[in-house]
Amino acid sequence: FCVMDVSGSMDQERKDLAKRFFILLYLFLTRHYEKIDIVFIRHHTEAAEVGEEEFFHSTESGGTLVSSALVLLDQIIHARYPAEDWNIYVAQASDGDNFSDDGGSCRNLLVEKILPVARYFAYVQVAPEEQNLWDVYKTLVPLFPHFAMRKVSTPGDIYPVFRDLFKKEGVSV
């Protein structure tokens, strides 16, 4: 699952960083795995499952309600990708700006629904300064060893962060 914030606070530079990260992930996945489904979710205050073209090229924006994406993610997992039949991996990119009263919902959705069925969840913040979503998510790191988070501030950060997030276990980079 590729989950990208396209809200108004995600200026063009931040959207480009997120897209570059997802392009690298997409190329890696499609070159290394024969049987794979990639689900693209874009969100602002509302989330939508979209095709590859719209995911990478649409210019939609608005406010930010991250829980809308997590609710949709959970619905799609339960409708089409039961954890007993699929290995669930999630990559999320955002600038971390979220409606302040939405943090609890995000945390609850991750703790109660998504992280128990996901094999791995990687969050990439495409802004150097810590935002409210970062503060919520960092509380999950000690609780879930398969939850990771990193920051990307420049295009040069993308590959090292990607390698760090997706290195094989036991392999030092």
C-alpha positions as protocol buffer text, in pm:
chain_id: "A"
residue {
  index: 1
  type: PHE
  ca { x: 0 y: 0 z: 0 }
}
residue {
  index: 2
  type: CYS
  ca { x: 130 y: 343 z: -99 }
}
residue {
  index: 3
  type: VAL
  ca { x: -40 y: 622 z: 99 }
}
residue {
  index: 4
  type: MET
  ca { x: 38 y: 982 z: 1 }
}
residue {
  index: 5
  type: ASP
  ca { x: -73 y: 1311 z: 154 }
}
residue {
  index: 6
  type: VAL
  ca { x: -174 y: 1558 z: -120 }
}
residue {
  index: 7
  type: SER
  ca { x: -316 y: 1826 z: 109 }
}
residue {
  index: 8
  type: GLY
  ca { x: -257 y: 2198 z: 70 }
}
residue {
  index: 9
  type: SER
  ca { x: 31 y: 2198 z: 319 }
}
residue {
  index: 10
  type: MET
  ca { x: 213 y: 1960 z: 85 }
}
residue {
  index: 11
  type: ASP
  ca { x: 364 y: 2221 z: -145 }
}
residue {
  index: 12
  type: GLN
  ca { x: 505 y: 2115 z: -482 }
}
residue {
  index: 13
  type: GLU
  ca { x: 853 y: 2049 z: -339 }
}
residue {
  index: 14
  type: ARG
  ca { x: 714 y: 1817 z: -71 }
}
residue {
  index: 15
  type: LYS
  ca { x: 485 y: 1639 z: -317 }
}
residue {
  index: 16
  type: ASP
  ca { x: 785 y: 1588 z: -545 }
}
residue {
  index: 17
  type: LEU
  ca { x: 985 y: 1436 z: -258 }
}
residue {
  index: 18
  type: ALA
  ca { x: 697 y: 1200 z: -177 }
}
residue {
  index: 19
  type: LYS
  ca { x: 654 y: 1104 z: -542 }
}
residue {
  index: 20
  type: ARG
  ca { x: 1027 y: 1036 z: -582 }
}
residue {
  index: 21
  type: PHE
  ca { x: 1017 y: 809 z: -279 }
}
residue {
  index: 22
  type: PHE
  ca { x: 717 y: 620 z: -416 }
}
residue {
  index: 23
  type: ILE
  ca { x: 868 y: 592 z: -765 }
}
residue {
  index: 24
  type: LEU
  ca { x: 1178 y: 433 z: -612 }
}
residue {
  index: 25
  type: LEU
  ca { x: 959 y: 198 z: -409 }
}
residue {
  index: 26
  type: TYR
  ca { x: 744 y: 114 z: -713 }
}
residue {
  index: 27
  type: LEU
  ca { x: 1050 y: 35 z: -927 }
}
residue {
  index: 28
  type: PHE
  ca { x: 1200 y: -180 z: -652 }
}
residue {
  index: 29
  type: LEU
  ca { x: 880 y: -378 z: -598 }
}
residue {
  index: 30
  type: THR
  ca { x: 797 y: -437 z: -965 }
}
residue {
  index: 31
  type: ARG
  ca { x: 1153 y: -548 z: -1045 }
}
residue {
  index: 32
  type: HIS
  ca { x: 1195 y: -784 z: -749 }
}
residue {
  index: 33
  type: TYR
  ca { x: 854 y: -946 z: -712 }
}
residue {
  index: 34
  type: GLU
  ca { x: 648 y: -1136 z: -968 }
}
residue {
  index: 35
  type: LYS
  ca { x: 320 y: -1157 z: -777 }
}
residue {
  index: 36
  type: ILE
  ca { x: 241 y: -824 z: -621 }
}
residue {
  index: 37
  type: ASP
  ca { x: -58 y: -594 z: -594 }
}
residue {
  index: 38
  type: ILE
  ca { x: 17 y: -229 z: -533 }
}
residue {
  index: 39
  type: VAL
  ca { x: -268 y: -19 z: -398 }
}
residue {
  index: 40
  type: PHE
  ca { x: -239 y: 359 z: -429 }
}
residue {
  index: 41
  type: ILE
  ca { x: -420 y: 586 z: -182 }
}
residue {
  index: 42
  type: ARG
  ca { x: -412 y: 967 z: -197 }
}
residue {
  index: 43
  type: HIS
  ca { x: -564 y: 1185 z: 71 }
}
residue {
  index: 44
  type: HIS
  ca { x: -634 y: 1535 z: 194 }
}
residue {
  index: 45
  type: THR
  ca { x: -949 y: 1562 z: 408 }
}
residue {
  index: 46
  type: GLU
  ca { x: -1086 y: 1272 z: 205 }
}
residue {
  index: 47
  type: ALA
  ca { x: -904 y: 962 z: 85 }
}
residue {
  index: 48
  type: ALA
  ca { x: -942 y: 777 z: -241 }
}
residue {
  index: 49
  type: GLU
  ca { x: -796 y: 467 z: -397 }
}
residue {
  index: 50
  type: VAL
  ca { x: -654 y: 575 z: -731 }
}
residue {
  index: 51
  type: GLY
  ca { x: -465 y: 426 z: -1021 }
}
residue {
  index: 52
  type: GLU
  ca { x: -94 y: 464 z: -1078 }
}
residue {
  index: 53
  type: GLU
  ca { x: -136 y: 755 z: -1321 }
}
residue {
  index: 54
  type: GLU
  ca { x: -353 y: 960 z: -1087 }
}
residue {
  index: 55
  type: PHE
  ca { x: -136 y: 877 z: -787 }
}
residue {
  index: 56
  type: PHE
  ca { x: 173 y: 1023 z: -948 }
}
residue {
  index: 57
  type: HIS
  ca { x: 20 y: 1303 z: -1158 }
}
residue {
  index: 58
  type: SER
  ca { x: -299 y: 1445 z: -1007 }
}
residue {
  index: 59
  type: THR
  ca { x: -275 y: 1798 z: -861 }
}
residue {
  index: 60
  type: GLU
  ca { x: -561 y: 1780 z: -612 }
}
residue {
  index: 61
  type: SER
  ca { x: -517 y: 1943 z: -270 }
}
residue {
  index: 62
  type: GLY
  ca { x: -714 y: 2047 z: 40 }
}
residue {
  index: 63
  type: GLY
  ca { x: -699 y: 2024 z: 420 }
}
residue {
  index: 64
  type: THR
  ca { x: -544 y: 1727 z: 599 }
}
residue {
  index: 65
  type: LEU
  ca { x: -727 y: 1443 z: 770 }
}
residue {
  index: 66
  type: VAL
  ca { x: -485 y: 1151 z: 781 }
}
residue {
  index: 67
  type: SER
  ca { x: -736 y: 918 z: 944 }
}
residue {
  index: 68
  type: SER
  ca { x: -940 y: 922 z: 621 }
}
residue {
  index: 69
  type: ALA
  ca { x: -652 y: 740 z: 450 }
}
residue {
  index: 70
  type: LEU
  ca { x: -608 y: 494 z: 736 }
}
residue {
  index: 71
  type: VAL
  ca { x: -981 y: 413 z: 741 }
}
residue {
  index: 72
  type: LEU
  ca { x: -974 y: 347 z: 366 }
}
residue {
  index: 73
  type: LEU
  ca { x: -656 y: 140 z: 402 }
}
residue {
  index: 74
  type: ASP
  ca { x: -823 y: -75 z: 670 }
}
residue {
  index: 75
  type: GLN
  ca { x: -1136 y: -118 z: 456 }
}
residue {
  index: 76
  type: ILE
  ca { x: -936 y: -230 z: 153 }
}
residue {
  index: 77
  type: ILE
  ca { x: -726 y: -473 z: 357 }
}
residue {
  index: 78
  type: HIS
  ca { x: -1035 y: -637 z: 503 }
}
residue {
  index: 79
  type: ALA
  ca { x: -1227 y: -642 z: 174 }
}
residue {
  index: 80
  type: ARG
  ca { x: -952 y: -768 z: -59 }
}
residue {
  index: 81
  type: TYR
  ca { x: -630 y: -855 z: 125 }
}
residue {
  index: 82
  type: PRO
  ca { x: -690 y: -1071 z: 432 }
}
residue {
  index: 83
  type: ALA
  ca { x: -368 y: -1098 z: 634 }
}
residue {
  index: 84
  type: GLU
  ca { x: -384 y: -1479 z: 635 }
}
residue {
  index: 85
  type: ASP
  ca { x: -354 y: -1473 z: 254 }
}
residue {
  index: 86
  type: TRP
  ca { x: -138 y: -1164 z: 192 }
}
residue {
  index: 87
  type: ASN
  ca { x: 175 y: -1003 z: 328 }
}
residue {
  index: 88
  type: ILE
  ca { x: 65 y: -647 z: 402 }
}
residue {
  index: 89
  type: TYR
  ca { x: 323 y: -372 z: 366 }
}
residue {
  index: 90
  type: VAL
  ca { x: 241 y: -2 z: 395 }
}
residue {
  index: 91
  type: ALA
  ca { x: 447 y: 302 z: 298 }
}
residue {
  index: 92
  type: GLN
  ca { x: 307 y: 643 z: 390 }
}
residue {
  index: 93
  type: ALA
  ca { x: 447 y: 984 z: 297 }
}
residue {
  index: 94
  type: SER
  ca { x: 329 y: 1314 z: 442 }
}
residue {
  index: 95
  type: ASP
  ca { x: 462 y: 1647 z: 563 }
}
residue {
  index: 96
  type: GLY
  ca { x: 319 y: 1549 z: 902 }
}
residue {
  index: 97
  type: ASP
  ca { x: 71 y: 1834 z: 921 }
}
residue {
  index: 98
  type: ASN
  ca { x: -266 y: 1696 z: 1034 }
}
residue {
  index: 99
  type: PHE
  ca { x: -574 y: 1834 z: 1205 }
}
residue {
  index: 100
  type: SER
  ca { x: -474 y: 1827 z: 1573 }
}
residue {
  index: 101
  type: ASP
  ca { x: -786 y: 1643 z: 1687 }
}
residue {
  index: 102
  type: ASP
  ca { x: -722 y: 1366 z: 1431 }
}
residue {
  index: 103
  type: GLY
  ca { x: -405 y: 1230 z: 1595 }
}
residue {
  index: 104
  type: GLY
  ca { x: -591 y: 1007 z: 1840 }
}
residue {
  index: 105
  type: SER
  ca { x: -796 y: 854 z: 1560 }
}
residue {
  index: 106
  type: CYS
  ca { x: -481 y: 784 z: 1359 }
}
residue {
  index: 107
  type: ARG
  ca { x: -312 y: 622 z: 1656 }
}
residue {
  index: 108
  type: ASN
  ca { x: -617 y: 407 z: 1735 }
}
residue {
  index: 109
  type: LEU
  ca { x: -656 y: 294 z: 1374 }
}
residue {
  index: 110
  type: LEU
  ca { x: -290 y: 195 z: 1357 }
}
residue {
  index: 111
  type: VAL
  ca { x: -280 y: 21 z: 1697 }
}
residue {
  index: 112
  type: GLU
  ca { x: -614 y: -159 z: 1675 }
}
residue {
  index: 113
  type: LYS
  ca { x: -657 y: -236 z: 1306 }
}
residue {
  index: 114
  type: ILE
  ca { x: -361 y: -181 z: 1076 }
}
residue {
  index: 115
  type: LEU
  ca { x: -41 y: -267 z: 1262 }
}
residue {
  index: 116
  type: PRO
  ca { x: -175 y: -601 z: 1394 }
}
residue {
  index: 117
  type: VAL
  ca { x: -216 y: -724 z: 1033 }
}
residue {
  index: 118
  type: ALA
  ca { x: 73 y: -542 z: 862 }
}
residue {
  index: 119
  type: ARG
  ca { x: 411 y: -707 z: 822 }
}
residue {
  index: 120
  type: TYR
  ca { x: 578 y: -366 z: 797 }
}
residue {
  index: 121
  type: PHE
  ca { x: 472 y: -1 z: 803 }
}
residue {
  index: 122
  type: ALA
  ca { x: 712 y: 273 z: 692 }
}
residue {
  index: 123
  type: TYR
  ca { x: 629 y: 640 z: 746 }
}
residue {
  index: 124
  type: VAL
  ca { x: 832 y: 902 z: 560 }
}
residue {
  index: 125
  type: GLN
  ca { x: 794 y: 1265 z: 659 }
}
residue {
  index: 126
  type: VAL
  ca { x: 886 y: 1496 z: 371 }
}
residue {
  index: 127
  type: ALA
  ca { x: 950 y: 1797 z: 592 }
}
residue {
  index: 128
  type: PRO
  ca { x: 1245 y: 1861 z: 823 }
}
residue {
  index: 129
  type: GLU
  ca { x: 1050 y: 2002 z: 1115 }
}
residue {
  index: 130
  type: GLU
  ca { x: 852 y: 1767 z: 1335 }
}
residue {
  index: 131
  type: GLN
  ca { x: 478 y: 1806 z: 1297 }
}
residue {
  index: 132
  type: ASN
  ca { x: 189 y: 1671 z: 1503 }
}
residue {
  index: 133
  type: LEU
  ca { x: 167 y: 1344 z: 1305 }
}
residue {
  index: 134
  type: TRP
  ca { x: 534 y: 1275 z: 1382 }
}
residue {
  index: 135
  type: ASP
  ca { x: 463 y: 1324 z: 1752 }
}
residue {
  index: 136
  type: VAL
  ca { x: 175 y: 1075 z: 1741 }
}
residue {
  index: 137
  type: TYR
  ca { x: 363 y: 819 z: 1533 }
}
residue {
  index: 138
  type: LYS
  ca { x: 683 y: 824 z: 1741 }
}
residue {
  index: 139
  type: THR
  ca { x: 484 y: 679 z: 2033 }
}
residue {
  index: 140
  type: LEU
  ca { x: 426 y: 366 z: 1820 }
}
residue {
  index: 141
  type: VAL
  ca { x: 792 y: 289 z: 1750 }
}
residue {
  index: 142
  type: PRO
  ca { x: 866 y: 125 z: 2089 }
}
residue {
  index: 143
  type: LEU
  ca { x: 541 y: -73 z: 2074 }
}
residue {
  index: 144
  type: PHE
  ca { x: 568 y: -212 z: 1720 }
}
residue {
  index: 145
  type: PRO
  ca { x: 908 y: -327 z: 1592 }
}
residue {
  index: 146
  type: HIS
  ca { x: 765 y: -344 z: 1239 }
}
residue {
  index: 147
  type: PHE
  ca { x: 680 y: 29 z: 1241 }
}
residue {
  index: 148
  type: ALA
  ca { x: 953 y: 264 z: 1117 }
}
residue {
  index: 149
  type: MET
  ca { x: 970 y: 636 z: 1051 }
}
residue {
  index: 150
  type: ARG
  ca { x: 1224 y: 862 z: 883 }
}
residue {
  index: 151
  type: LYS
  ca { x: 1251 y: 1218 z: 750 }
}
residue {
  index: 152
  type: VAL
  ca { x: 1338 y: 1325 z: 397 }
}
residue {
  index: 153
  type: SER
  ca { x: 1422 y: 1693 z: 341 }
}
residue {
  index: 154
  type: THR
  ca { x: 1600 y: 1691 z: 5 }
}
residue {
  index: 155
  type: PRO
  ca { x: 1604 y: 1467 z: -302 }
}
residue {
  index: 156
  type: GLY
  ca { x: 1947 y: 1344 z: -190 }
}
residue {
  index: 157
  type: ASP
  ca { x: 1792 y: 1202 z: 128 }
}
residue {
  index: 158
  type: ILE
  ca { x: 1552 y: 971 z: -56 }
}
residue {
  index: 159
  type: TYR
  ca { x: 1781 y: 684 z: -155 }
}
residue {
  index: 160
  type: PRO
  ca { x: 1964 y: 655 z: 182 }
}
residue {
  index: 161
  type: VAL
  ca { x: 1632 y: 665 z: 370 }
}
residue {
  index: 162
  type: PHE
  ca { x: 1481 y: 411 z: 130 }
}
residue {
  index: 163
  type: ARG
  ca { x: 1777 y: 176 z: 180 }
}
residue {
  index: 164
  type: ASP
  ca { x: 1755 y: 217 z: 556 }
}
residue {
  index: 165
  type: LEU
  ca { x: 1381 y: 151 z: 569 }
}
residue {
  index: 166
  type: PHE
  ca { x: 1387 y: -152 z: 340 }
}
residue {
  index: 167
  type: LYS
  ca { x: 1719 y: -318 z: 421 }
}
residue {
  index: 168
  type: LYS
  ca { x: 1712 y: -689 z: 484 }
}
residue {
  index: 169
  type: GLU
  ca { x: 1702 y: -784 z: 850 }
}
residue {
  index: 170
  type: GLY
  ca { x: 2045 y: -853 z: 991 }
}
residue {
  index: 171
  type: VAL
  ca { x: 2220 y: -661 z: 713 }
}
residue {
  index: 172
  type: SER
  ca { x: 2396 y: -343 z: 813 }
}
residue {
  index: 173
  type: VAL
  ca { x: 2391 y: -62 z: 561 }
}
